[in-house]
Coordinates of C-alpha atoms in Angstrom, one line a residue:
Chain W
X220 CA -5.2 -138.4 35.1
X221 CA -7.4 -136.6 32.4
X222 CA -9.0 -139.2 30.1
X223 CA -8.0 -139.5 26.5
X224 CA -10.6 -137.2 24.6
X225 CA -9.0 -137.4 21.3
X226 CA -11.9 -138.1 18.9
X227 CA -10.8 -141.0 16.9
X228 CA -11.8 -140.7 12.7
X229 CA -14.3 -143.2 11.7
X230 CA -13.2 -145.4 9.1
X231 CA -16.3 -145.6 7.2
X232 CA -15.6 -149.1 6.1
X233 CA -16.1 -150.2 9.4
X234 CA -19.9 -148.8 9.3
X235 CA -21.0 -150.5 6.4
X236 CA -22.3 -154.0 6.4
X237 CA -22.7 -156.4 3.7
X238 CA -26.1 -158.2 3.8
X239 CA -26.4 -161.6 2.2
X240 CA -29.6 -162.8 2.3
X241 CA -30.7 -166.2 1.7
X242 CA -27.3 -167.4 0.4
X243 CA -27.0 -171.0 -0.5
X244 CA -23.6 -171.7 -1.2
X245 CA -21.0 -172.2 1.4
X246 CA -18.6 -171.3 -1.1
X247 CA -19.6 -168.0 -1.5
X248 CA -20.0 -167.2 1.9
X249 CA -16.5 -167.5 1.8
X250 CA -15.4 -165.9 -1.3
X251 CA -17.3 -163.3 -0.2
X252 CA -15.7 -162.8 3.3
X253 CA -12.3 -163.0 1.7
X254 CA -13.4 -159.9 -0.6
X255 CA -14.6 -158.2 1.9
X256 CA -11.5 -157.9 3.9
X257 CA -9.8 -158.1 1.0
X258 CA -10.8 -154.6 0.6
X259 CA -10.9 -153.5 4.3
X260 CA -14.7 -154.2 5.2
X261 CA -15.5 -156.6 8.4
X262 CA -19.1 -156.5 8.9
X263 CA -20.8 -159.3 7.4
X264 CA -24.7 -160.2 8.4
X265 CA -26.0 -163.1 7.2
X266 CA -30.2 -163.1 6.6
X267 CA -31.5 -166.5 7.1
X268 CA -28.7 -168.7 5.3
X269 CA -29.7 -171.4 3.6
X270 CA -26.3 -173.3 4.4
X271 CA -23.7 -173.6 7.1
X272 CA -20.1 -171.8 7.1
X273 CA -18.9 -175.2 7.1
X274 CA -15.2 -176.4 5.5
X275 CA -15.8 -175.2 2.1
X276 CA -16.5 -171.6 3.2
X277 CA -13.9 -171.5 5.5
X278 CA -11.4 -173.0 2.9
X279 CA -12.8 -169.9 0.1
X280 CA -12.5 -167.1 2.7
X281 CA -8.4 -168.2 3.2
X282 CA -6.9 -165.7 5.5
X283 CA -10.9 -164.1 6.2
X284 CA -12.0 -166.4 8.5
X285 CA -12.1 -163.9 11.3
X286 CA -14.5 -161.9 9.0
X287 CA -17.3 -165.7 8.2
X288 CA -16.5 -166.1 12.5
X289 CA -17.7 -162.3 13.4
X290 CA -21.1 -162.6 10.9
X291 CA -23.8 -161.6 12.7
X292 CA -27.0 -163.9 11.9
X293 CA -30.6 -162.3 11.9
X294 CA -33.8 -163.5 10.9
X295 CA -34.7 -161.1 7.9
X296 CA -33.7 -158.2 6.5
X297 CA -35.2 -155.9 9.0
X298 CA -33.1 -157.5 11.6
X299 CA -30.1 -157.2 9.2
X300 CA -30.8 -153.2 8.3
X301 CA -31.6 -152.2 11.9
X302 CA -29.9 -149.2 12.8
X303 CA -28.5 -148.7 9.1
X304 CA -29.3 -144.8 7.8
X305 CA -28.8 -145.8 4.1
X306 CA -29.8 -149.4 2.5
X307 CA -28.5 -150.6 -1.4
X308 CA -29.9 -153.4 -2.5
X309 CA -27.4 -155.2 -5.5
X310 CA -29.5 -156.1 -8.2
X311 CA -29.6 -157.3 -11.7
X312 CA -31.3 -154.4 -13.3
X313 CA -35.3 -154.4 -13.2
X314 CA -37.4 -152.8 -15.5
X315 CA -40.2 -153.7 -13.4
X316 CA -39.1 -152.0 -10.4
X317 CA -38.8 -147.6 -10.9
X318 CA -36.4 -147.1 -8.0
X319 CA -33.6 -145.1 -9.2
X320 CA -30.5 -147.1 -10.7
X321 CA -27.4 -146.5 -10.0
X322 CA -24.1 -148.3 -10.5
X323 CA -21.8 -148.7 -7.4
X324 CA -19.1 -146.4 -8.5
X325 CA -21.7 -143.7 -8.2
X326 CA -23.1 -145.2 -5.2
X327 CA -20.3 -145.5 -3.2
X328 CA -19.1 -141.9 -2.8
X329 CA -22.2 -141.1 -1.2
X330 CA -22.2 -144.6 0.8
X331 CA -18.9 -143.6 2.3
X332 CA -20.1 -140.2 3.3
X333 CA -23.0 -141.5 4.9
X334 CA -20.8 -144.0 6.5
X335 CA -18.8 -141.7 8.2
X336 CA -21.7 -141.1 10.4
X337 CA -23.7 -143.9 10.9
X338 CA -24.1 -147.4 9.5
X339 CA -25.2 -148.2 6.1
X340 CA -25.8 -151.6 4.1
X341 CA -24.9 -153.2 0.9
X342 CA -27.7 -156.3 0.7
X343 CA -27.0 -159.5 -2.0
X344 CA -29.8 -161.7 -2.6
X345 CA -29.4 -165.8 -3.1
X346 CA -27.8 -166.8 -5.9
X347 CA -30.9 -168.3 -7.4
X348 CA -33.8 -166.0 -6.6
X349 CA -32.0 -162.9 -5.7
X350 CA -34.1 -160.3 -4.0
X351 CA -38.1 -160.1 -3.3
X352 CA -40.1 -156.8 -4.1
X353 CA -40.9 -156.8 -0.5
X354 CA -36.9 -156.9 0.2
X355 CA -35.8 -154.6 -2.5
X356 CA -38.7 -152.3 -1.1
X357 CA -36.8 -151.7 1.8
X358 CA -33.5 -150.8 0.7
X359 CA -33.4 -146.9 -0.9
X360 CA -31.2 -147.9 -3.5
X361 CA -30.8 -150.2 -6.4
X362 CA -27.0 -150.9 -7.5
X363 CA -26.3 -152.8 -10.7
X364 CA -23.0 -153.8 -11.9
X365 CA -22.7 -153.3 -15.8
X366 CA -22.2 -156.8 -17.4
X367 CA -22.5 -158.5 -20.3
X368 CA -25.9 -158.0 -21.7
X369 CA -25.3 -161.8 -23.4
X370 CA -24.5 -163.3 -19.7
X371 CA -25.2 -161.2 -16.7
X372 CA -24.6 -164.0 -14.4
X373 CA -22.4 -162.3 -11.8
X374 CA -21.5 -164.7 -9.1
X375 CA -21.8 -163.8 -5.2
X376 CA -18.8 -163.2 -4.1
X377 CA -17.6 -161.3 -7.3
X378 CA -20.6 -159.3 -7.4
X379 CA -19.6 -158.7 -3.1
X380 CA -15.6 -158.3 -4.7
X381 CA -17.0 -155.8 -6.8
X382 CA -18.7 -153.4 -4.5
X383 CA -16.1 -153.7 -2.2
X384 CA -13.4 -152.7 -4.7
X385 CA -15.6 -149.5 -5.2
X386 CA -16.0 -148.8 -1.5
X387 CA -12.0 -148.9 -1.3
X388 CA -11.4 -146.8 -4.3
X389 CA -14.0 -144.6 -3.2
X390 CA -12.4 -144.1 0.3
X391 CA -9.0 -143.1 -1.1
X392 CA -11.6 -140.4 -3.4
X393 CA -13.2 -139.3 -0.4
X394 CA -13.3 -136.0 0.7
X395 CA -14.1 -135.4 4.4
X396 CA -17.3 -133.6 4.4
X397 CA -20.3 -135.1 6.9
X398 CA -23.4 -135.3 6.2
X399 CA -25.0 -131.9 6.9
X400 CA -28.1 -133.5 8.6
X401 CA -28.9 -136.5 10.4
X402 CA -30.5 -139.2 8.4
X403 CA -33.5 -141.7 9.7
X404 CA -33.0 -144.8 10.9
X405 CA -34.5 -147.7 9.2
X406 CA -36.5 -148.4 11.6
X407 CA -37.6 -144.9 11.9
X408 CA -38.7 -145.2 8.1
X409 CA -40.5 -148.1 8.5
X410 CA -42.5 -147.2 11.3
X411 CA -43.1 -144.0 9.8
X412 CA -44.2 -145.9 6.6
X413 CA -46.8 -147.8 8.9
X414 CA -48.1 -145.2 10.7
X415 CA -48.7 -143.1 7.6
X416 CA -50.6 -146.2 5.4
X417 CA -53.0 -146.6 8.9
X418 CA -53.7 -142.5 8.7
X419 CA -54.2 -143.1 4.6
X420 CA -57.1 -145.8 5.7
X421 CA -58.6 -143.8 8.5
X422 CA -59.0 -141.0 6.5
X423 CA -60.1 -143.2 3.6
X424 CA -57.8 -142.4 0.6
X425 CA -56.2 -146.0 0.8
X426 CA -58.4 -149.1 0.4
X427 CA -57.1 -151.9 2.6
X428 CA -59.2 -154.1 -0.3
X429 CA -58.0 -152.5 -3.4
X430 CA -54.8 -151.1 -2.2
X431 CA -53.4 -150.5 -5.7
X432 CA -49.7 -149.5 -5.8
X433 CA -50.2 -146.7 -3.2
X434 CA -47.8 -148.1 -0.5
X435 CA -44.9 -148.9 -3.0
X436 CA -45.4 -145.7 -4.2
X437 CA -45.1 -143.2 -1.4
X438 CA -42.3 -146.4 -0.6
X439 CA -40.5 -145.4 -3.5
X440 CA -41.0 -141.3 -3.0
X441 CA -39.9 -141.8 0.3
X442 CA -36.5 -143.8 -0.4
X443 CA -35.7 -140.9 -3.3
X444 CA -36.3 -138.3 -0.7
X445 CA -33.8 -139.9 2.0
X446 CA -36.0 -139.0 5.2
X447 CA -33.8 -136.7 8.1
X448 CA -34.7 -137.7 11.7
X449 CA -36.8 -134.7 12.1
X450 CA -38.9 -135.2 8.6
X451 CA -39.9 -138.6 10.1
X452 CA -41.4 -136.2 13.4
X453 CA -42.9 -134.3 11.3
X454 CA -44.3 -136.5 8.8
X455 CA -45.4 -138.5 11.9
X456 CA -47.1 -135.2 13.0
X457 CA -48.7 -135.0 10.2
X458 CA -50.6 -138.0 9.8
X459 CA -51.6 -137.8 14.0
X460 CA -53.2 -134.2 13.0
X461 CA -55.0 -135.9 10.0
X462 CA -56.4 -138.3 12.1
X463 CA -57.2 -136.3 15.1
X464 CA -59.5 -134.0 13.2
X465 CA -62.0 -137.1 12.1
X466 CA -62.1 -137.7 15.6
X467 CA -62.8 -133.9 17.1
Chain F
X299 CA -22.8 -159.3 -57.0
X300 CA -20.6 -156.3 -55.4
X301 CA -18.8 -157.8 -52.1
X302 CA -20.3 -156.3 -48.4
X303 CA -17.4 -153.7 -47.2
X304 CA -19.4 -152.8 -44.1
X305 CA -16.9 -152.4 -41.5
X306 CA -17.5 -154.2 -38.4
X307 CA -16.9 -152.0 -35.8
X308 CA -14.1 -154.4 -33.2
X309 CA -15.0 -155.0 -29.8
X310 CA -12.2 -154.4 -28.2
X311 CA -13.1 -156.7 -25.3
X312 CA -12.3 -159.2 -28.4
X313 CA -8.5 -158.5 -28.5
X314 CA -8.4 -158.4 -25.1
X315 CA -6.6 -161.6 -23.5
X316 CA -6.8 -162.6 -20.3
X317 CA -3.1 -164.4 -19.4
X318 CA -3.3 -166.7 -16.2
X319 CA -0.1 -168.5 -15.6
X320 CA 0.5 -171.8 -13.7
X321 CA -2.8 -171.5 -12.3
X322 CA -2.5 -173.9 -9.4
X323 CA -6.4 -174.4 -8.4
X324 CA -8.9 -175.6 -10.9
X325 CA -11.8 -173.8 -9.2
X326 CA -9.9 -170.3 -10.1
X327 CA -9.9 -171.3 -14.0
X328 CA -13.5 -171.4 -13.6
X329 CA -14.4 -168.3 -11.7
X330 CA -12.0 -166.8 -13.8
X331 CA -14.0 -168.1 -17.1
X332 CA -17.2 -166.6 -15.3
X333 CA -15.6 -163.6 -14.3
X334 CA -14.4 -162.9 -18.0
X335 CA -18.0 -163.9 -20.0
X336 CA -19.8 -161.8 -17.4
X337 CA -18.5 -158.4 -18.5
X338 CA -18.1 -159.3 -22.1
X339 CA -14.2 -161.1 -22.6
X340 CA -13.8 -164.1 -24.4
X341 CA -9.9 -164.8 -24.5
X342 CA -8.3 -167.3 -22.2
X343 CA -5.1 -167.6 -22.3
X344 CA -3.4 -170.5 -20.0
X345 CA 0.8 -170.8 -19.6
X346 CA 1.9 -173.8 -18.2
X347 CA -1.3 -174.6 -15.9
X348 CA -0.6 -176.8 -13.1
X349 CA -3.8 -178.0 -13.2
X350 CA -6.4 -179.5 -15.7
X351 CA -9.6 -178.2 -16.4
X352 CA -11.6 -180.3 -14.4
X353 CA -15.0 -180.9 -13.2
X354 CA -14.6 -178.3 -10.5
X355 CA -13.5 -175.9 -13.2
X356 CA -16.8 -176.5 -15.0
X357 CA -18.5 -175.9 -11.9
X358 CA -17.5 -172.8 -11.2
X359 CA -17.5 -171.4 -14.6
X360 CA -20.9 -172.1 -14.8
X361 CA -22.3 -170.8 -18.0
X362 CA -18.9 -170.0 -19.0
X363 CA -17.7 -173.2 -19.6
X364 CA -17.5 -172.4 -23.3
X365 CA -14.9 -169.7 -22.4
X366 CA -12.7 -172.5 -20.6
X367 CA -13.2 -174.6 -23.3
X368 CA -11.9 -172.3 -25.8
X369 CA -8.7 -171.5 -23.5
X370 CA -5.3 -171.6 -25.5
X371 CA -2.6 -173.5 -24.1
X372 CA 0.7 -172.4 -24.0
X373 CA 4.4 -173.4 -23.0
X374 CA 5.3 -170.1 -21.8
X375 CA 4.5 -165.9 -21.4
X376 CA 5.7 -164.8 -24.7
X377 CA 3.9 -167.9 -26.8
X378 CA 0.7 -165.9 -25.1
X379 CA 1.9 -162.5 -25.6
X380 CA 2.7 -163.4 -29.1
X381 CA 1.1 -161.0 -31.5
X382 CA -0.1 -158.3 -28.7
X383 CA 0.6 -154.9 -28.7
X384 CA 0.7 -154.3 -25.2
X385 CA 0.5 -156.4 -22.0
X386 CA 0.2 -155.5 -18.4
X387 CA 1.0 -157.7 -15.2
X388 CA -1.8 -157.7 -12.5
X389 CA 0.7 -158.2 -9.9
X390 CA 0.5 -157.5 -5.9
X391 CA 2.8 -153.7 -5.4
X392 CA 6.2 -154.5 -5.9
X393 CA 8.5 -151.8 -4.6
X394 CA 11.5 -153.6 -6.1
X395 CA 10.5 -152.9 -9.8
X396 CA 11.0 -149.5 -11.5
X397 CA 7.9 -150.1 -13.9
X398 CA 5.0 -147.5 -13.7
X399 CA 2.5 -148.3 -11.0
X400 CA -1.0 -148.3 -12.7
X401 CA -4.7 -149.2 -11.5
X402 CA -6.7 -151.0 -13.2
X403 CA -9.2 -148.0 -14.2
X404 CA -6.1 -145.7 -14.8
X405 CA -5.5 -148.1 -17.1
X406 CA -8.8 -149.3 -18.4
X407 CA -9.0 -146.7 -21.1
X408 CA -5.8 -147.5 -23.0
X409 CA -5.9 -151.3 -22.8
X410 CA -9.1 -150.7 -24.7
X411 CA -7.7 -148.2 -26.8
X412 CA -5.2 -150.1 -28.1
X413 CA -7.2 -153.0 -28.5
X414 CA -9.5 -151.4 -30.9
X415 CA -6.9 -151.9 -33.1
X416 CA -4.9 -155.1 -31.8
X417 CA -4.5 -157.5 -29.6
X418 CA -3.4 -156.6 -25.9
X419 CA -3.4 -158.9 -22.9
X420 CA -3.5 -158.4 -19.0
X421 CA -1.0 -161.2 -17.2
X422 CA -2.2 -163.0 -13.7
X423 CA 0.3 -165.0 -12.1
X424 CA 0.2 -168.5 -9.9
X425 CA -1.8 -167.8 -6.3
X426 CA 1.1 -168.7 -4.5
X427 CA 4.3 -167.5 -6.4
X428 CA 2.6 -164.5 -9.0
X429 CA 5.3 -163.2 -11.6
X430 CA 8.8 -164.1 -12.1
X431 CA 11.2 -160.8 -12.5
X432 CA 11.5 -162.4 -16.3
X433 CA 7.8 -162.3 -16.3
X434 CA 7.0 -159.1 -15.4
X435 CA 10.1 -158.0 -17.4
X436 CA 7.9 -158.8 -20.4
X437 CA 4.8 -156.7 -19.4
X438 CA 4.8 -153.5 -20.5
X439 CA 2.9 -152.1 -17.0
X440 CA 2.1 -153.1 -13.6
X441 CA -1.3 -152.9 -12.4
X442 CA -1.9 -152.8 -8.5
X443 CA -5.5 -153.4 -7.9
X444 CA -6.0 -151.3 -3.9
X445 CA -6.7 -153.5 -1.6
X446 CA -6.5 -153.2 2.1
X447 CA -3.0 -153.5 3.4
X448 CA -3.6 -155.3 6.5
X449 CA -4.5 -158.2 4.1
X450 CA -4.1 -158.1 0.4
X451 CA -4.7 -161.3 -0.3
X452 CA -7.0 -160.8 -2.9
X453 CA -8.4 -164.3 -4.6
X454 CA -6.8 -164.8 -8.3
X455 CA -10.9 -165.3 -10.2
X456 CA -11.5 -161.9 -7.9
X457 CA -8.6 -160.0 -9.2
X458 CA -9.5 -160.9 -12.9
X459 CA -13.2 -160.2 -11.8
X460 CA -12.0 -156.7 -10.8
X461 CA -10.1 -156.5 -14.3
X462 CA -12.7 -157.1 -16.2
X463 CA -15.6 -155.3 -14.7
X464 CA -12.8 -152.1 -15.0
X465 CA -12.5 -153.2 -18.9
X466 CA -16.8 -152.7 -19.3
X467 CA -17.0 -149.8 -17.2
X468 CA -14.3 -148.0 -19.4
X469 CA -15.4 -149.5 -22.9
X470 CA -19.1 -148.4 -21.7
X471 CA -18.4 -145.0 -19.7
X472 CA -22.0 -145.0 -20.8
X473 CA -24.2 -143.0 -18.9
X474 CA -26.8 -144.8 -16.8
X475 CA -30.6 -144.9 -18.4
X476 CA -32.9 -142.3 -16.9
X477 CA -35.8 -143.1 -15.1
X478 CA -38.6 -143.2 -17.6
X479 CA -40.7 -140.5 -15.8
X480 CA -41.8 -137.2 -16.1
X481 CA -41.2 -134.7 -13.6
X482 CA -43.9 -132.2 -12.1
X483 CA -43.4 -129.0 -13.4
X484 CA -42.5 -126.3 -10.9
X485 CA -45.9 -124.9 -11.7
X486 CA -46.9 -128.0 -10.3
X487 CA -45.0 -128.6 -7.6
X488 CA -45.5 -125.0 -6.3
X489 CA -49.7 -126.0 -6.7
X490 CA -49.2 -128.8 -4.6
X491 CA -47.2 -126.6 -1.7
X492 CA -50.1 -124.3 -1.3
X493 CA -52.7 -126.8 -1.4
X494 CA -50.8 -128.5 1.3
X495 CA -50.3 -125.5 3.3
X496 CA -54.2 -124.9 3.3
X497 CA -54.5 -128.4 4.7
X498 CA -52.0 -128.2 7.2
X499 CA -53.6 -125.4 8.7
X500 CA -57.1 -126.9 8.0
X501 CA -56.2 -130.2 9.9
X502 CA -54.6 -128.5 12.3
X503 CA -50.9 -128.8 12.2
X504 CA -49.9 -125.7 10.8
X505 CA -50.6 -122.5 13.1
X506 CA -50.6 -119.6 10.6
X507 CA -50.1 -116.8 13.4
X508 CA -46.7 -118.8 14.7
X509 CA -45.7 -121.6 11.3
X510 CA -42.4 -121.9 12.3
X511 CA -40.0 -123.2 10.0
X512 CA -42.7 -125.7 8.7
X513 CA -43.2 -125.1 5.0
X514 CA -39.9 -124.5 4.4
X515 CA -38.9 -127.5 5.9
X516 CA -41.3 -130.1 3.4
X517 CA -40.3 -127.6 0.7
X518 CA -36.8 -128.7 0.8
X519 CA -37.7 -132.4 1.3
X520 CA -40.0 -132.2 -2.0
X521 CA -37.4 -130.3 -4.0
X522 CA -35.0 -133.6 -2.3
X523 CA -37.1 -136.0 -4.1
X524 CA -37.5 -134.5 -7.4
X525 CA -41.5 -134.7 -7.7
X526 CA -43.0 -136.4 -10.8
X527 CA -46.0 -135.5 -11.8
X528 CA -48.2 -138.4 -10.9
X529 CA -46.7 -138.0 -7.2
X530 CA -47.8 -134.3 -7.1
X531 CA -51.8 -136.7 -8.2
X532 CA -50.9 -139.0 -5.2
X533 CA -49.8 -136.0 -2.6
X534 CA -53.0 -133.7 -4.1
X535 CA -55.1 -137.0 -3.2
X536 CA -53.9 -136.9 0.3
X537 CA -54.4 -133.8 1.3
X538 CA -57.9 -133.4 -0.4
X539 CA -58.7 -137.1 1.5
X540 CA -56.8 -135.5 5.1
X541 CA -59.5 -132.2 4.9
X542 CA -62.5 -133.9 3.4
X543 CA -62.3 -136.2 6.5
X544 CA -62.9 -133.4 8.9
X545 CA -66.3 -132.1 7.4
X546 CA -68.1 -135.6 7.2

């Protein structure tokens, strides 16, 4: 019997994870599980929770238990992003930070797209100290929810209700195009991002002492850019051929 | 002393009410609260609650607990519907009724509207029974906020979240804030291009007898990005650093 070679359509909402880092409320693990599937999304990763999915989270997340059950647990937000092509850190906005902003009903069309491909990720920081400048610094874009300039205090799971109302409108926007190319991983950016600070001290433009804001510069050039697969070779053959030539 | 006839412009999120009715949980008056002052409503409107405004409520209102506190009581829908000029039931889709099926940011735009001018209000039912058929009879529209069909069981504080955070979007329709930076000119960019061309080959990398697709291939990354012009400093740094390198 021939095998079943029907190519199945990916539902993009079930290649994009919400990332809650540091969360301290059961309670809102909860809420935010029930909003998730709520609006059709399942994969929930949970960066180093501060508390348990205990009673009070399962109670919040009602009829989205399955959703708290299947969270996958890392360590940090590397562990959470692995894989991902597309990172969007929510945010209240920051003035201090000049990542592009972006609100998630603009965010998510393109979210959605890139979800039709490969996985992407929606990260949350704790309720009290949200996200670090390292963290944020991985993610390629910043989302903030307009609020009340008088009280901005969005809580968790509505902030996670939120987004996820935007990814389901969005879906029903969609149209069906693919991404054209084939974005980097995270982990290919990251390593990329290594490799190319070591080439900027061996060739002695970057001062491991007095690094300045190179790094979160070229960070931030780079996350605009949205590296391709085969950018990251050839950036990566870049910096080798810079550093090769000291050594000739 | 001549009187002040400035007009105050209305905010129309001011004559906006927010209608919950025999609210069951206390914890859903207070997420509810927050959900409201976070995107700028003020109006609470409680019918028949059949619960009190209790500790948990405070809890979850958090810095909204002045919105809770200001709630009106009242005996039934049309003592809170009393002086609006237009009212719409969040309700779950109900096939059954003949009213006009709206979203919430279909209709967004002329709940605000209206409410420039007078008093409108947007009607949540109980979390286990919604809207009576009398209820609903007295709501102009129906809003159906998407959710997933598979489970639709979206939490009452998230529905009014999504409600209100549909009011700010359409009373702001702003556009975003630009990035306060100023972009390389294409005199600029195209500088930079060449300079790293030279280096390229200089270093190595770029074979000017076979370049392949090479230079086109950064050229569309940089265009990507949208250079500024103290990136085209940083890049310009780079390469001078990458060829300098080779002659020490």
């Amino acid at each position: 019997m021939a095998g079943d070679f029907t190519l199945k359509p990916v539902n993009p909402l079930d290649n994009i994870r919400i990332v809650l880092v540091e969360t301290s409320h059961p309670g809102n693990l909860g809420a935010a599980a029930r909003a998730m599937k709520v609006m059709g999304l399942s994969r929930l990763c949970l960066v180093n929770p501060k508390c348990a999915i205990d009673d009070e989270a399962r109670a919040r997340a009602s009829g989205a238990v399955d959703v708290l059950d299947a969270a996958v647990l890392c360590g940090d937000l590397d562990g959470a992003l692995a894989g991902t092509v597309l990172a969007a850190a929510c945010t209240s906005r920051r003035r201090d930070l000049p990542h592009p902003d972006l609100t998630p009903r603009r965010a998510a069309p393109e979210l959605l797209l890139q979800a039709a491909a490969a996985p992407v990720a929606v990260v949350f920081g704790s309720e009290t100290f949200g996200l670090s400048n390292e963290q944020l610094g991985k993610c390629r874009w910043l989302l903030n929810i307009p609020t009340n300039p008088d009280y901005a205090s969005l809580n968790l799971g509505a902030a996670v209700q939120v987004v996820a109302y935007e990814l389901r409108c969005g879906l029903a926007d969609r149209t069906l195009d693919l991404p054209e190319f084939t974005p980097a991983s995270h982990e290919e950016v990251e390593g990329l991002l290594g490799a190319l600070e070591e080439t900027l001290v061996e060739i002695g433009f970057l001062d491991p002492a007095h690094p300045k804001r190179l790094m979160p510069r070229l960070r931030r050039f780079f996350a605009r850019a949205g590296l391709e697969k085969e950018e990251v070779a050839i950036w990566r053959g870049i910096a080798g051929a810079a550093r090769s030539r000291g050594r000739r």
